[in-house]
Amino acid sequence: MFRTALRNVLAHKGRLLMTTLAVLLGTAFVAGTLVFSDTFGNALRTQNSKSYTDIAVTVSDHEAVGRGYDRGDRAEAGPSLTEDTRTAVAALPGAADARGVVSGFAGIADRKGALIGDGFSTTGTNYVPGADGTDPRYPLVEGRGPKDAKEIALDTRTADKGGYKVGDTVRVAVNGPVMELKLTGTLHTNDPRVVAGGSLAAFDTATAQRLYLSPGHYAELDVRAKPGTDDAALLAAVKQALPQGDNLEARTGRELAAEQDRMIEQGTRMLSTFLLGFAGIALFVGVFIIANTFAMLVAQRTRELALLRAVGASRRQITRSVLIEALLVGLAASVGGLLAGIGIAVGLKAVLNGPMDANLPDGPLIIAPSTVVTAIAVGVLVTVLAAWLPARRASRIAPVAAMSSVEQPATQKSLRVRNAIGLLFTLAGGGALAAGVGGKEVKLVGLGAGALLIGVFVLTPLLSRPLIALFAPLLRRLYGTPGKLARENAVRNPRRTAATASALTIGVTLITSLTVVGASVNEALDKSTGSDLKADYTVAMKNFSMLSPEVATQVARTPGVSAMSVERTVPVKTAANGTHGTHGSAAADGPDGTTTEYLRAVDAATIDRLATIKVKEGSADALKQGRLMVSAGTSERTGYRVGDAVAVTYPDGTKGSLTVGAVLEANTAPAGFVAPDAVVGPHAAPGSGLERILVKGADGATGGLKQALRDATGGNPLIAVKGDEDIKAESRQMVTNVLNVMYGLLGMSVVIAVLGVVNTMAMSVYERRREIGMLRAIGLDRRGIGRMVRLESLLIALFGGVVGIGLGVLVAWAGNRTMADSFKDMTTVVPPLQILGFLVAAAVIGLLAALWPARRAARMDILGAIKSE
């Protein structure tokens, strides 16, 4: 039977081509993902190990690190890393040196004033020269390091992007005024944030301390050991030399490198899992093609299989023969897919490092044995499992069927069983979907959507006749006999039509659901932006770090500003069981029985002109009276009501009492506790900043005011001035970027679905060659034959598109309902032009997929076709 299976594969290699391609593409997706993830992860780990080569022990001040990057509020600060501490650590017997590190965000402007790099990876640090005047951590490429507050050094990529050369003036900003500094040198760094597309600005240590912390303080100490010193012993000595405090932590370089390796492995695993999910979708689509191909092969070989049964082959041998064919096809396709996947990984890295300028770290291509085994095993298993039902069907062919080459129709019993199973899955999926929507349970909605999709796929043979019949009148009117024949051919074998259309349905369903969800989220964000804010412009950092308070002064002096309000968050300690009535209490989160609450501080006199404030209970002038406003959700959580007194301890240690003057409605933009900035702002932690500034223009939102606000902030490349339309466009762009990535990843499944349509039409033409010859003999010309095949393919594609769009909209509606709490005023938006575009795309796919089969059918020899069996 193995020889028989091999002979059949070789004899039908043309008809198995599309199946092989489908498996190859799916396997290539899997192999490419694994190879790229392994290669990328290995390169990151290698780069990470280099970062800790010379570091024996690292001491971190967690609060100083936080202040350096976001300069946010910090309650009671613990002991810090000072110059005295660094000197004491450097003097330890086993220590060769102790380097003090200061770091934070630093935006570099190009010659046009635009920010170089991503706002989240614009890094600033201190340059620490040794006895030779160079810093071994940042090797110089050209020039020298900075020596005072008027100088700076940049990494080579940033300098090249900005067009800067040594001696040029560079515009640099942190969170306040722009500084114009002289570029003294360019340097090399392997900092992952910079390598991934960010920028590095190196200041002298005193300047970095002034910008990010305070004079004489460090965020981190990197200790090098003398030759022969044990890292663990040095770590113990360093811990003894440090002041005691929970915010200081000392660890060995090996521990930090291992931790970073674990984080890298976790990140690459998440990336791999995400991509493999789409590879799974592609393979799932391939299952329909494989099953359809082998089902058609079995049907076309009815006489051959019946003869095998007649000469003594058992049902098990017939099944085994078909499965061996699938095994051989799967093995060949998997090997090809593995090689293609390696090519995909190499190409992806080249594209990311080239046109996309991702600057991925260099490293060898990693082809792990597990990748080879996984790729081949997945391809073979998918192919064999998909061919199992056709193999079972082949084993049931009776020996008497050798008298006829006609395909044995499915029994009514099997169709009834299939419809019953499909109906059961559909009802169960619909019920779970409804329950998940009612309870806003995402997992239940996902489970229901999956069961519903399976149910509809099982029921597609039942659905194909009525849905395709909808197009019958139009086809007869426009195309006459070819249109009528196309409709009859499309529903002649409902199972085959359903399997072909289902492959396309999966892609259309997912793309439609993503599109509807994206449109719904965009509209919800647009509504939220328009209803929550009355301000013409907002001023905030691009990387969501804190603005310097100086910026508020600059904005207030800007011509054309009629009203403005700062927004900052001030953490306070409150008594968990304080005197706030009998309405309830918040749970304590501190060892002293207190809980931390966050007050959103705004300008009481102007906030009502800049944001929508809807009062449910109490006075709308509560903020002007020096009182608190509490959102409805926070009031429910904490139990605070109008008139309750809230005893607080501010970050600077001052104690006070605030009275609740109003409870806000549920849909009002300000959340939590809203407080007058004049009351709580003076008690914020030293060095804390502003989240954003809301601005109202005397003449509304004008281009002149926007430019004036930019000028007022000194053209800081890290500061963004956004109007209502800017915020909406930014939100839409984020959603669009996500959708584009998802569309790209789903593209493979659509390509495989197209191969399925081509395969079905080609094999159908081969199967009906006698029928086509008879049609030609009785007068249907070549153009009519080609049109018949194209219209049949068009009907199958439209059927898959219509079902996919319907399912996609339903799934998106259910998903949107579960997000109602996350997005205010969330409704399901079905973009008509895009949905129509998907239907047109399905039609185009059907027509293109039929070009080769239609051409082949039209050129078929009449006499040869009539004599064929």
Short mmCIF file of N, CA, C and O in Angstrom, two decimals, residues 240-277:
data_model
loop_
_atom_site.label_atom_id
_atom_site.label_comp_id
_atom_site.label_asym_id
_atom_site.label_seq_id
_atom_site.Cartn_x
_atom_site.Cartn_y
_atom_site.Cartn_z
N GLN A 240 27.26 46.34 53.34
CA GLN A 240 27.65 46.86 54.65
C GLN A 240 27.98 48.34 54.57
O GLN A 240 27.77 49.09 55.54
N ALA A 241 28.50 48.80 53.43
CA ALA A 241 28.90 50.20 53.29
C ALA A 241 27.74 51.12 52.94
O ALA A 241 27.89 52.35 53.05
N LEU A 242 26.60 50.57 52.55
CA LEU A 242 25.46 51.39 52.14
C LEU A 242 24.63 51.83 53.33
O LEU A 242 24.49 51.09 54.32
N PRO A 243 24.04 53.03 53.27
CA PRO A 243 23.06 53.42 54.30
C PRO A 243 21.84 52.52 54.19
O PRO A 243 21.48 52.06 53.09
N GLN A 244 21.19 52.23 55.30
CA GLN A 244 20.07 51.31 55.31
C GLN A 244 18.81 51.99 54.79
O GLN A 244 18.48 53.10 55.20
N GLY A 245 18.10 51.29 53.89
CA GLY A 245 16.85 51.82 53.35
C GLY A 245 16.29 50.88 52.32
O GLY A 245 17.03 50.20 51.59
N ASP A 246 14.95 50.81 52.25
CA ASP A 246 14.30 49.89 51.31
C ASP A 246 14.49 50.30 49.87
O ASP A 246 14.34 49.48 48.96
N ASN A 247 14.79 51.59 49.63
CA ASN A 247 14.90 52.05 48.24
C ASN A 247 16.26 51.75 47.62
O ASN A 247 16.44 51.90 46.42
N LEU A 248 17.25 51.31 48.42
CA LEU A 248 18.57 50.95 47.90
C LEU A 248 18.70 49.44 47.78
O LEU A 248 18.39 48.71 48.72
N GLU A 249 19.15 48.99 46.62
CA GLU A 249 19.29 47.56 46.38
C GLU A 249 20.61 47.28 45.70
O GLU A 249 20.97 47.92 44.70
N ALA A 250 21.37 46.33 46.25
CA ALA A 250 22.66 45.94 45.67
C ALA A 250 22.56 44.52 45.13
O ALA A 250 22.06 43.62 45.82
N ARG A 251 23.03 44.32 43.89
CA ARG A 251 23.00 43.00 43.27
C ARG A 251 24.25 42.82 42.43
O ARG A 251 24.88 43.80 41.99
N THR A 252 24.62 41.57 42.21
CA THR A 252 25.79 41.31 41.36
C THR A 252 25.43 41.52 39.90
O THR A 252 24.26 41.43 39.49
N GLY A 253 26.45 41.79 39.10
CA GLY A 253 26.24 41.97 37.67
C GLY A 253 25.69 40.72 37.02
O GLY A 253 24.87 40.79 36.10
N ARG A 254 26.16 39.54 37.52
CA ARG A 254 25.66 38.29 36.96
C ARG A 254 24.17 38.13 37.22
O ARG A 254 23.42 37.63 36.36
N GLU A 255 23.72 38.53 38.42
CA GLU A 255 22.28 38.45 38.74
C GLU A 255 21.47 39.35 37.82
O GLU A 255 20.41 38.95 37.31
N LEU A 256 21.97 40.57 37.61
CA LEU A 256 21.25 41.50 36.74
C LEU A 256 21.23 40.99 35.30
O LEU A 256 20.20 41.09 34.62
N ALA A 257 22.35 40.46 34.84
CA ALA A 257 22.40 39.92 33.47
C ALA A 257 21.42 38.76 33.32
O ALA A 257 20.72 38.65 32.30
N ALA A 258 21.36 37.89 34.34
CA ALA A 258 20.44 36.75 34.29
C ALA A 258 19.00 37.22 34.29
O ALA A 258 18.14 36.68 33.58
N GLU A 259 18.73 38.27 35.09
CA GLU A 259 17.36 38.80 35.13
C GLU A 259 16.97 39.41 33.78
O GLU A 259 15.86 39.21 33.29
N GLN A 260 17.90 40.15 33.18
CA GLN A 260 17.63 40.73 31.87
C GLN A 260 17.43 39.63 30.83
O GLN A 260 16.58 39.74 29.95
N ASP A 261 18.22 38.56 30.94
CA ASP A 261 18.05 37.43 30.02
C ASP A 261 16.66 36.82 30.14
O ASP A 261 16.03 36.44 29.14
N ARG A 262 16.19 36.70 31.39
CA ARG A 262 14.83 36.16 31.60
C ARG A 262 13.78 37.08 30.99
O ARG A 262 12.80 36.62 30.39
N MET A 263 13.97 38.39 31.14
CA MET A 263 13.03 39.34 30.57
C MET A 263 13.06 39.27 29.04
O MET A 263 12.01 39.35 28.39
N ILE A 264 14.26 39.13 28.48
CA ILE A 264 14.39 39.01 27.03
C ILE A 264 13.70 37.75 26.54
O ILE A 264 12.97 37.75 25.54
N GLU A 265 13.93 36.66 27.27
CA GLU A 265 13.29 35.39 26.88
C GLU A 265 11.78 35.48 26.96
O GLU A 265 11.06 34.99 26.09
N GLN A 266 11.29 36.15 28.01
CA GLN A 266 9.84 36.32 28.15
C GLN A 266 9.28 37.17 27.02
O GLN A 266 8.23 36.87 26.45
N GLY A 267 10.00 38.25 26.68
CA GLY A 267 9.54 39.11 25.60
C GLY A 267 9.52 38.41 24.26
O GLY A 267 8.56 38.52 23.50
N THR A 268 10.61 37.67 23.96
CA THR A 268 10.64 36.96 22.67
C THR A 268 9.61 35.84 22.64
O THR A 268 9.05 35.55 21.58
N ARG A 269 9.35 35.23 23.81
CA ARG A 269 8.32 34.19 23.85
C ARG A 269 6.94 34.78 23.56
O ARG A 269 6.13 34.19 22.85
N MET A 270 6.67 35.97 24.12
CA MET A 270 5.40 36.64 23.86
C MET A 270 5.26 36.98 22.38
O MET A 270 4.20 36.80 21.78
N LEU A 271 6.36 37.51 21.80
CA LEU A 271 6.34 37.83 20.37
C LEU A 271 6.10 36.58 19.54
O LEU A 271 5.28 36.57 18.61
N SER A 272 6.80 35.50 19.90
CA SER A 272 6.65 34.25 19.17
C SER A 272 5.23 33.71 19.29
O SER A 272 4.63 33.26 18.29
N THR A 273 4.67 33.76 20.50
CA THR A 273 3.30 33.26 20.70
C THR A 273 2.30 34.07 19.88
O THR A 273 1.37 33.52 19.27
N PHE A 274 2.49 35.39 19.86
CA PHE A 274 1.60 36.27 19.09
C PHE A 274 1.64 35.91 17.60
O PHE A 274 0.59 35.74 16.96
N LEU A 275 2.84 35.77 17.06
CA LEU A 275 2.97 35.45 15.64
C LEU A 275 2.50 34.04 15.32
O LEU A 275 1.89 33.80 14.28
N LEU A 276 2.76 33.10 16.26
CA LEU A 276 2.32 31.72 16.02
C LEU A 276 0.80 31.62 16.00
O LEU A 276 0.24 30.71 15.38
N GLY A 277 0.14 32.53 16.71
CA GLY A 277 -1.33 32.54 16.67
C GLY A 277 -1.82 32.78 15.25
O GLY A 277 -2.76 32.11 14.78
#
